[in-house]
XYZ file of C-alpha atoms in Angstrom:
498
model
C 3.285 -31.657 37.855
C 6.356 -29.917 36.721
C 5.966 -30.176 33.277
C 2.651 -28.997 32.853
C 3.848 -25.935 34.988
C 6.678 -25.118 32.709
C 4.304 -25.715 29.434
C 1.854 -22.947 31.141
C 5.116 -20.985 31.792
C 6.029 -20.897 28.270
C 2.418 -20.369 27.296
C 2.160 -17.384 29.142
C 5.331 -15.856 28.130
C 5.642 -16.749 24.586
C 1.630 -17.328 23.580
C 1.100 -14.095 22.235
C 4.485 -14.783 19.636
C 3.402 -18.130 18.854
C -0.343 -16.650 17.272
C 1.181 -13.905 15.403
C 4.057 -15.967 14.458
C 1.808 -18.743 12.723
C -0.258 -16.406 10.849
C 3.003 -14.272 9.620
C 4.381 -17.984 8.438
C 1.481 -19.401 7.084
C 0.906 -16.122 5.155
C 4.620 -17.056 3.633
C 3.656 -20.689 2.914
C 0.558 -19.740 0.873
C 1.955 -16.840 -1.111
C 5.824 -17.395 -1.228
C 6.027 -15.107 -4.411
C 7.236 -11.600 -4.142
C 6.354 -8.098 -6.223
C 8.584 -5.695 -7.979
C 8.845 -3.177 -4.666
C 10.625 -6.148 -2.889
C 12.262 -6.987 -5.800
C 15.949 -4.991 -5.021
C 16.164 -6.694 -1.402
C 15.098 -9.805 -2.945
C 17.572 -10.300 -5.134
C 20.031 -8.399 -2.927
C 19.127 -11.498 -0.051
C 19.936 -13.863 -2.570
C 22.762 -12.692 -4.005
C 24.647 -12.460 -0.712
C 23.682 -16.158 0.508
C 24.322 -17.465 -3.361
C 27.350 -15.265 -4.653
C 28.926 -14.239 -1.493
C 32.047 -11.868 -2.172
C 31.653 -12.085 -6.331
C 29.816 -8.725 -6.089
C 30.402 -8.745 -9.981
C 27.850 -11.395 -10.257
C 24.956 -9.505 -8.008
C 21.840 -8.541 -10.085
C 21.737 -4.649 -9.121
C 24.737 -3.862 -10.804
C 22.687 -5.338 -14.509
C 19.333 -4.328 -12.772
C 19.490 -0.954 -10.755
C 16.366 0.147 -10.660
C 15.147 3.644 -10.757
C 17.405 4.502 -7.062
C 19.899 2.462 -5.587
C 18.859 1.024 -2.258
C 20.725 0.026 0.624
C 22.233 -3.476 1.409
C 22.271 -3.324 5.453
C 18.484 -4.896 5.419
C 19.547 -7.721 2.900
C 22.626 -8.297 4.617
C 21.292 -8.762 8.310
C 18.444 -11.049 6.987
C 20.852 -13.154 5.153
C 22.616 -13.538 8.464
C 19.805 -14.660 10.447
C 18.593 -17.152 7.189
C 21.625 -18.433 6.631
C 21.781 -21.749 8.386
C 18.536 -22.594 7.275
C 19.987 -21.940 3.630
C 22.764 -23.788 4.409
C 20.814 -26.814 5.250
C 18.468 -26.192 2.271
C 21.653 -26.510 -0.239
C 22.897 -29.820 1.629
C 20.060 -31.256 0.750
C 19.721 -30.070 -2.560
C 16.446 -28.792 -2.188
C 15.372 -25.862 -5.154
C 15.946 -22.648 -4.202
C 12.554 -21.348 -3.297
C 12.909 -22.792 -0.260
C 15.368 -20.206 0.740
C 13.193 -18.017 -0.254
C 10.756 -18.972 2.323
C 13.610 -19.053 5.007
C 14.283 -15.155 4.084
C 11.170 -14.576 4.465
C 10.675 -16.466 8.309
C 13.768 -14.777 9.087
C 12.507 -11.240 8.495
C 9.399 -11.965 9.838
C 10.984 -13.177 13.371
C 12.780 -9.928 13.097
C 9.830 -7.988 12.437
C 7.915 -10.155 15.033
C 10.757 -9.467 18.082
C 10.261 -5.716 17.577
C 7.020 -5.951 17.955
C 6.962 -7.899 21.151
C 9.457 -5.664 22.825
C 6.644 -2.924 22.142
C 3.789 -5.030 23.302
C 5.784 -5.480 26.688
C 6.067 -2.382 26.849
C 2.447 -1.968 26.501
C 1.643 -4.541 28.834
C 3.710 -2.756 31.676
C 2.231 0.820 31.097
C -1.554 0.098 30.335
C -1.796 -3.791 31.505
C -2.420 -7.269 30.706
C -5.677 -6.662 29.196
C -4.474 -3.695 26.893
C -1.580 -6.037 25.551
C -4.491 -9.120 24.684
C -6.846 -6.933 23.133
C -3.764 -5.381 21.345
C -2.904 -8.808 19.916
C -5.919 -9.573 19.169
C -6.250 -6.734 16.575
C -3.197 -7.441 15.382
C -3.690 -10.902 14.696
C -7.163 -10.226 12.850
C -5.649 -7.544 10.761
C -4.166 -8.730 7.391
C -1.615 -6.573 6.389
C 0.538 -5.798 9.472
C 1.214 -9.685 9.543
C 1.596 -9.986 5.917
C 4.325 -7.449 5.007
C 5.831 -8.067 7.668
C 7.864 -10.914 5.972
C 8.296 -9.024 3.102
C 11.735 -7.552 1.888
C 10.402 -4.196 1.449
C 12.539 -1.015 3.015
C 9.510 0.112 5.130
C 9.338 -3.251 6.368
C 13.068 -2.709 7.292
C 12.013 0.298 8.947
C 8.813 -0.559 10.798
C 11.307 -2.595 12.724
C 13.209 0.104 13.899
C 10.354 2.164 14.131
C 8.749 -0.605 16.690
C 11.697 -0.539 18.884
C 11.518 3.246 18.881
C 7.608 2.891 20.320
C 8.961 0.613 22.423
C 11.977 3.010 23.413
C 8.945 6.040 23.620
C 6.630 4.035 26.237
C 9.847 2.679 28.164
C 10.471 6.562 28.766
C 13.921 6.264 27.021
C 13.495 8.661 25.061
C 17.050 9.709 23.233
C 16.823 6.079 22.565
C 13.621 6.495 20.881
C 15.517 9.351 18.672
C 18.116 6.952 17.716
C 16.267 4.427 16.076
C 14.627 6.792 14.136
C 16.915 8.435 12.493
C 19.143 5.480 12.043
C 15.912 4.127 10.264
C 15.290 7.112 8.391
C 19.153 7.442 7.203
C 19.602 4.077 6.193
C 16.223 2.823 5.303
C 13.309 5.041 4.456
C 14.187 8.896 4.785
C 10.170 9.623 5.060
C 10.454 8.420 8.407
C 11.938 11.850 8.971
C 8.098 12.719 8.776
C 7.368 10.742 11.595
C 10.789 11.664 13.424
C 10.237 15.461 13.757
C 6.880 15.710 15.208
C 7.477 13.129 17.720
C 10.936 14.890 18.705
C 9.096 18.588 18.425
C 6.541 16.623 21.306
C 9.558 15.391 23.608
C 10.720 18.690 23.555
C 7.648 20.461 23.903
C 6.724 17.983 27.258
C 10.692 18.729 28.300
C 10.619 15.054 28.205
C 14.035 15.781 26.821
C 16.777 18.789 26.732
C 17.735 20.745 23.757
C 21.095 20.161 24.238
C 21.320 16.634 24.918
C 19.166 15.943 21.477
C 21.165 17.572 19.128
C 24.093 15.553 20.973
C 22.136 12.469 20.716
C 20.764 13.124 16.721
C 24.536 13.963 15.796
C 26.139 11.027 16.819
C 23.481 8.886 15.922
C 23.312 10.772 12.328
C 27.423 10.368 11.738
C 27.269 7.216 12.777
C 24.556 6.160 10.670
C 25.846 8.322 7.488
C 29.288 6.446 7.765
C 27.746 2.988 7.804
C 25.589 3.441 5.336
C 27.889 5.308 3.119
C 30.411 2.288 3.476
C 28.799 -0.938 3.110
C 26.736 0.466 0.591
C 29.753 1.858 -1.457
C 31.478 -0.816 -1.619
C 28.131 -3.214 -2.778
C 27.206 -0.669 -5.228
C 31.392 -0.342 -6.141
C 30.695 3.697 -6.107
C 30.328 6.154 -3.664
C 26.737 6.684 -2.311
C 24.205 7.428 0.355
C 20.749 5.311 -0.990
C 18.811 6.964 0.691
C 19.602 10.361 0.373
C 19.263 9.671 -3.553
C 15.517 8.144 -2.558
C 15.378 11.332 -0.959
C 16.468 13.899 -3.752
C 14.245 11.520 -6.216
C 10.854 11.612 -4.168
C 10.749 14.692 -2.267
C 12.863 17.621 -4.257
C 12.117 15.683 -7.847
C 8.886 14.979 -6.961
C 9.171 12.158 -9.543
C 7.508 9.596 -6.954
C 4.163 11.166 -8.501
C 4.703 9.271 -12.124
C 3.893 5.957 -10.264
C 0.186 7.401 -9.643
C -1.304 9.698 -7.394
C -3.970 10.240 -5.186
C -6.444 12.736 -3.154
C -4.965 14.607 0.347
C -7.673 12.141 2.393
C -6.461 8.814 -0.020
C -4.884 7.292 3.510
C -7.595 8.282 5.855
C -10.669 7.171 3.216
C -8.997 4.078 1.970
C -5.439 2.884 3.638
C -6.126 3.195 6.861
C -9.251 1.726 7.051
C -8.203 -1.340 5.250
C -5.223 -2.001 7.480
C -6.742 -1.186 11.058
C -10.364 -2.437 10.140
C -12.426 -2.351 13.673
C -9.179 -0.522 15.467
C -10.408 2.212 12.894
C -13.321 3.942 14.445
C -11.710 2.340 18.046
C -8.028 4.444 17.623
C -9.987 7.800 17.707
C -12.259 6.615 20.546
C -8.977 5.025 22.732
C -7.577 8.739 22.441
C -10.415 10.994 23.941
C -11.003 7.855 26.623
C -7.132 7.725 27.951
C -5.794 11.002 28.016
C -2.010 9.120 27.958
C -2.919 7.593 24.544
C -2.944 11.292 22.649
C 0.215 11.560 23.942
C 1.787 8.945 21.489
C -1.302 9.252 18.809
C -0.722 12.693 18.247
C 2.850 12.919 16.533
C 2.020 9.653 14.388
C -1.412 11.115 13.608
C 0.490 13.827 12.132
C 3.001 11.733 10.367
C 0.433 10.168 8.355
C -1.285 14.270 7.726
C 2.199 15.231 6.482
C 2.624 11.732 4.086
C -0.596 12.699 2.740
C 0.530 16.498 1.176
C 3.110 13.744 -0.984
C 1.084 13.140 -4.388
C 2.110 9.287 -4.825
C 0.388 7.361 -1.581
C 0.541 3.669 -0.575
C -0.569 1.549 2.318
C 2.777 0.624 2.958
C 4.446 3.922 3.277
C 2.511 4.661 6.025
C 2.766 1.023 7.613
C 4.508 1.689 10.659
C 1.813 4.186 11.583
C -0.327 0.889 13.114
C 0.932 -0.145 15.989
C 0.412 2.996 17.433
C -3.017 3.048 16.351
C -3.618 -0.502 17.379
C -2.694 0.674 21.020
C -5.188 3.270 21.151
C -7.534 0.900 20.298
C -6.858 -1.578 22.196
C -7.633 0.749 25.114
C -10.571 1.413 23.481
C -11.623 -2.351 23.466
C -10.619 -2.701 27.309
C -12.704 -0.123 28.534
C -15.949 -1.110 26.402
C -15.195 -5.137 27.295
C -14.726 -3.674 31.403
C -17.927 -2.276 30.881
C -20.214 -4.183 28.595
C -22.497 -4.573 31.817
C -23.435 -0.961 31.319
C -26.849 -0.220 29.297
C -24.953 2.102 26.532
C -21.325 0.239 26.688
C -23.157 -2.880 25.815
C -24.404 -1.175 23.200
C -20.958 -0.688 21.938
C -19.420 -4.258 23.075
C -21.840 -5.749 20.963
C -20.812 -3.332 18.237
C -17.245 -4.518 18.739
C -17.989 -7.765 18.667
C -19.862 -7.244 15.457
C -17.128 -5.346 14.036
C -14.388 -7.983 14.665
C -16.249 -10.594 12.888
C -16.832 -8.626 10.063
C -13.224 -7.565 9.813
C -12.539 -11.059 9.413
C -14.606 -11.390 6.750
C -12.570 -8.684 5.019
C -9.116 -10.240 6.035
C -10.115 -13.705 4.739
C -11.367 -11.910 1.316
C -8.190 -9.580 1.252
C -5.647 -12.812 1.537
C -8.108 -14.474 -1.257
C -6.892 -11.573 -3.604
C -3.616 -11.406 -2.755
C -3.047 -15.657 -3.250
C -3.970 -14.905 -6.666
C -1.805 -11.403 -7.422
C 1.088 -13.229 -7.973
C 0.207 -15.464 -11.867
C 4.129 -14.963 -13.068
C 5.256 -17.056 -9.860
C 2.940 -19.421 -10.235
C 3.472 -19.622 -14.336
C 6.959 -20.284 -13.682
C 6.853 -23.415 -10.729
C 4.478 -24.828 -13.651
C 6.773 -24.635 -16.217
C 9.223 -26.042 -14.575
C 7.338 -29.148 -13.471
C 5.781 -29.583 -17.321
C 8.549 -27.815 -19.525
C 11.366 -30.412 -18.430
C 12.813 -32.254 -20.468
C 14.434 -35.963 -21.071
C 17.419 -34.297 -22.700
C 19.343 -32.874 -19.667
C 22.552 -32.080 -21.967
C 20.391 -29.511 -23.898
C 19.633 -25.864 -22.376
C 15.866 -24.624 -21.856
C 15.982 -20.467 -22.142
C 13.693 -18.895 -20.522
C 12.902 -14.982 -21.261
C 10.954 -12.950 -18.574
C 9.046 -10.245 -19.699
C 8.728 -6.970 -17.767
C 5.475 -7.538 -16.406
C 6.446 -11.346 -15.186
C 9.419 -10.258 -13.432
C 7.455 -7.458 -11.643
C 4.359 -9.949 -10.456
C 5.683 -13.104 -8.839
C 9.149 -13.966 -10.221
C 13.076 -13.354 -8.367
C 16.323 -15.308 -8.333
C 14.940 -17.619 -5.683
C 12.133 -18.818 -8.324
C 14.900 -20.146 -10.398
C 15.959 -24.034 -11.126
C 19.605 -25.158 -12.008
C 20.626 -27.484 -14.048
C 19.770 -27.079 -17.739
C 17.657 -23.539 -17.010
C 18.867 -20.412 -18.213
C 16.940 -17.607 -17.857
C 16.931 -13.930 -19.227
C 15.569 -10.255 -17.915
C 16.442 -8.517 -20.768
C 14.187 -5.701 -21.571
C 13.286 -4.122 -24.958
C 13.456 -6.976 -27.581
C 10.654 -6.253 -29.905
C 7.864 -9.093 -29.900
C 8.228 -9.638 -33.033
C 11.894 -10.393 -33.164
C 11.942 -12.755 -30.009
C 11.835 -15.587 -32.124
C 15.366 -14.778 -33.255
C 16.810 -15.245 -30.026
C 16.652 -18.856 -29.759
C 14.455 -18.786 -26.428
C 12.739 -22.049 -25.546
C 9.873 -20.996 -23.647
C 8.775 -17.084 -22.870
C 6.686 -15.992 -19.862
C 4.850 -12.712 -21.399
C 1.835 -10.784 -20.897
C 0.818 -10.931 -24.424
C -1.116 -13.721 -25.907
C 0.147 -14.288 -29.639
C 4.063 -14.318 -30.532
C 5.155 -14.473 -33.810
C 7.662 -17.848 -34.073
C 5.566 -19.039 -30.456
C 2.574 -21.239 -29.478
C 0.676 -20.537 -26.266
C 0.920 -23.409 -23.900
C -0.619 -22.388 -21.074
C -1.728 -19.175 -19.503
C -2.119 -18.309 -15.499
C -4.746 -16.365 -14.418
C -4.245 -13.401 -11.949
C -6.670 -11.477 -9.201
C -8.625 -9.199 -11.406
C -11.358 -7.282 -8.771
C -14.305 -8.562 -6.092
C -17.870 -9.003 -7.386
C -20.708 -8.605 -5.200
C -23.730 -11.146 -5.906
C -27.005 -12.216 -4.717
C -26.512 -15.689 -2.804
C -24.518 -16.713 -0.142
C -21.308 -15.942 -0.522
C -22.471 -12.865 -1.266
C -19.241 -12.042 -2.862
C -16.770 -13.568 -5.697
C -13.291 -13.265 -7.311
C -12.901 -12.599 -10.556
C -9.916 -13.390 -12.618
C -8.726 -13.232 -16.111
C -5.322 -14.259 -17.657
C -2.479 -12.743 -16.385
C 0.496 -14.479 -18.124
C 1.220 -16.925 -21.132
C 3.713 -19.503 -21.361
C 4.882 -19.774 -25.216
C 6.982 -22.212 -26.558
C 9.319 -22.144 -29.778
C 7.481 -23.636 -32.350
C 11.124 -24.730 -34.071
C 11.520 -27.122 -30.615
C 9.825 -30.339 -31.550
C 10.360 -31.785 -28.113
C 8.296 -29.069 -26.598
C 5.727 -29.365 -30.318
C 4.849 -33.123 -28.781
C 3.922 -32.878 -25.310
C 0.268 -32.219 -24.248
C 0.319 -28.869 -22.682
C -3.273 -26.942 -21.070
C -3.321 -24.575 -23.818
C -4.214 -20.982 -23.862
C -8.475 -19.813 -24.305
């Protein structure tokens, strides 16, 4: 009888990590591709696993981007990946692969903040809190979705979780510290989230005056110095990324040339989206447990000061839903204690109604994003039909803007006789004259080029009469062109372009 005891043992400690865990990885398996805002800590990740110390080879110093970011993220996830990288190379297995182990490695970072927080749940509101809070985690799609991806508010959410964590543990200068190492080295909007939660602890005399500005200075120094020298030395000049994120968003205001949208854009459209049923359930958890407005209240107004910024999306304000999900989960255990009640069955059926339906929307929502990634996808096809016999002769590849920003990084890449090029602002109609063998663009007809194939992308939901009562509609994305001057690529039966 022992082992069945110490499988139920595991079960009951590690269940909850297990569920979330599997949906986080098989969210990586299905769409392994990544997007332009991952696309510095991307390349960052696999220039440290692939290049090592020949910082001269990295791709920020030829690609920048429009502010430097920091390399601690990158770094630590390359740690944790790198013996499943290791492996990967030793068996000579293409490099995508370590893509995916990145990914699983960020994730189980992500994933381990998380379930210090839901302990913490657990031993201030109870078992039943923590299930319901998994459970709305679990049917959720984005929480579980970014949270293997490379992106700095990813990085952050991290920290951020710990610091809930930290908040409902009742250390609270601990709480402090991992938010302002997160907003110093990370994302400096956090600083939005940082301040009203501080002005609370102070407020409640949950902490002293003089032992936070103690705390916040040596947490600030020592988060300014590493920052300042890991990143100096990766970027080979003095800098602070984030306080140049910082000047560029918030005193530049240029953040607002990448779109903008209404005050109410996050509480009309964002949040909804990512908390689904915990939605309407986060504002009824906070008038039902008067300890729950308590931690709603400064991240309510995190999100109310984010919203006065002109440029708003979903994922800056990311790390707002575990709080939320708490609230409602509180929510859901006092309608499920109570569904025997005339008007609280009323709402437990509701609920129930509500969950279903918000799986409906996460199933759709993953539909979409499988297909938002056509340059990824373009380029594992080319390289399974684009080979060729002659492995003495080089296949150049050119990337076009719009490819590299939907689906393409370093770790899409194949060795051997593939060469590949970024560069921006050749003309279309002089590409010809560069000798490239095959072009991934978002333009259908190059002078000197034949279309070979095109991938189509996620273009917007239709609604329709019939069952299901909704569809996906696509339309091509990217085209693969070959040089018309290479006769090897001239004979082979390609899919062709419509």
């Amino acid at each position: 009888m022992a082992p069945p005891r110490r499988s139920w043992n595991f079960t009951a400690m590690y269940g909850y990590d297990v569920l979330l865990g599997s949906i986080a990885a098989f969210y990586v398996f299905m769409v392994p591709f990544t997007k332009v805002e991952e696309s510095f800590n991307v390349q960052a990740m696999h220039d440290v696993l692939y290049h090592g110390h020949h910082i001269e080879n990295y791709d920020h110093l030829e690609f920048p981007g429009v502010v430097p970011r920091t390399f601690i993220g990158a770094l630590l996830v390359s740690i944790l990946a790198s013996p499943m990288v290791l492996a990967i190379n030793l068996l000579h297995l293409p490099k995508i692969y370590s893509l995916l182990a990145v990914r699983l490695a960020l994730g189980f970072f992500i994933l381990a903040t998380l379930r210090f927080l839901r302990v913490q749940i657990r031993d201030k509101f109870g078992h039943q809190v923590e299930a319901f809070f998994v459970i709305l985690v679990a049917i959720q799609f984005h929480m579980l979705f970014y949270c293997t991806r490379p992106l700095p508010n990813i990085l952050a959410m991290g920290l951020v979780n710990l610091s809930y964590g930290f908040w409902l543990k009742g250390s609270f200068y601990a709480t402090l510290r991992c938010l302002i190492f997160a907003t110093i080295v990370f994302r400096c909007d956090m600083l939005l989230l940082l301040c009203p939660l501080g002005l609370e602890l102070l407020l409640t005399r949950s902490i002293s005056l003089w032992e936070a500005i103690k705390c916040c200075v040596g947490a600030v120094l020592f988060s300014i110095g590493l920052t300042v020298l890991i990143d100096s030395i990766m970027w080979q000049k003095l800098l602070w990324p984030e306080f140049n994120v910082f000047w560029f968003n918030s005193v530049l205001n240029r953040s607002s040339e990448w779109g903008t949208q209404p005050f109410y854009w996050y509480f009309t459209s964002a949040l909804p989206r990512s908390l689904l049923v915990a939605y309407p359930l986060f504002m009824f958890g906070a008038i039902l447990d008067r300890r729950v407005l308590f931690y709603v209240l400064p991240v309510l107004s995190f999100v109310i000061l984010y919203s006065k910024l002109p440029h708003k999306e979903l994922r800056f304000i990311i790390s707002s839903v575990p709080i939320f999900n708490l609230s409602a989960a509180v929510a859901a255990s006092r309608i499920y204690n109570n569904r025997k009640k005339s008007f609280w069955n009323l709402l437990y059926i509701a609920f129930l109604a509500l969950l279903v339906i918000s799986l409906g929307c996460t199933a759709i929502t993953f539909m979409a994003s499988y297909e938002n990634y056509p340059s990824g996808y373009a380029l594992k096809t080319l390289h399974t039909l684009g080979k060729t016999n002659n492995t003495t002769s080089e296949l150049r590849v050119h990337i076009d803007t719009f490819s590299a920003m939907n689906g393409i990084s370093r770790f899409c890449e194949n060795d051997n006789q593939w060469r590949y090029s970024k560069e921006e602002g050749i003309p279309l109609e002089e590409l010809w004259q560069r000798n490239f063998t095959y072009l991934l663009n978002e333009h259908l007809s190059i002078k000197g080029f034949n279309c070979l194939f095109q991938v189509d992308g996620f273009s917007k939901i239709r609604l329709k009469i019939g069952f299901p009562p909704i569809s996906m509609v696509k339309e091509p994305k990217v085209y693969i062109h070959g040089n018309l001057e290479n006769t090897d690529i001239m004979h082979k039966i390609w899919p062709g372009c419509s």
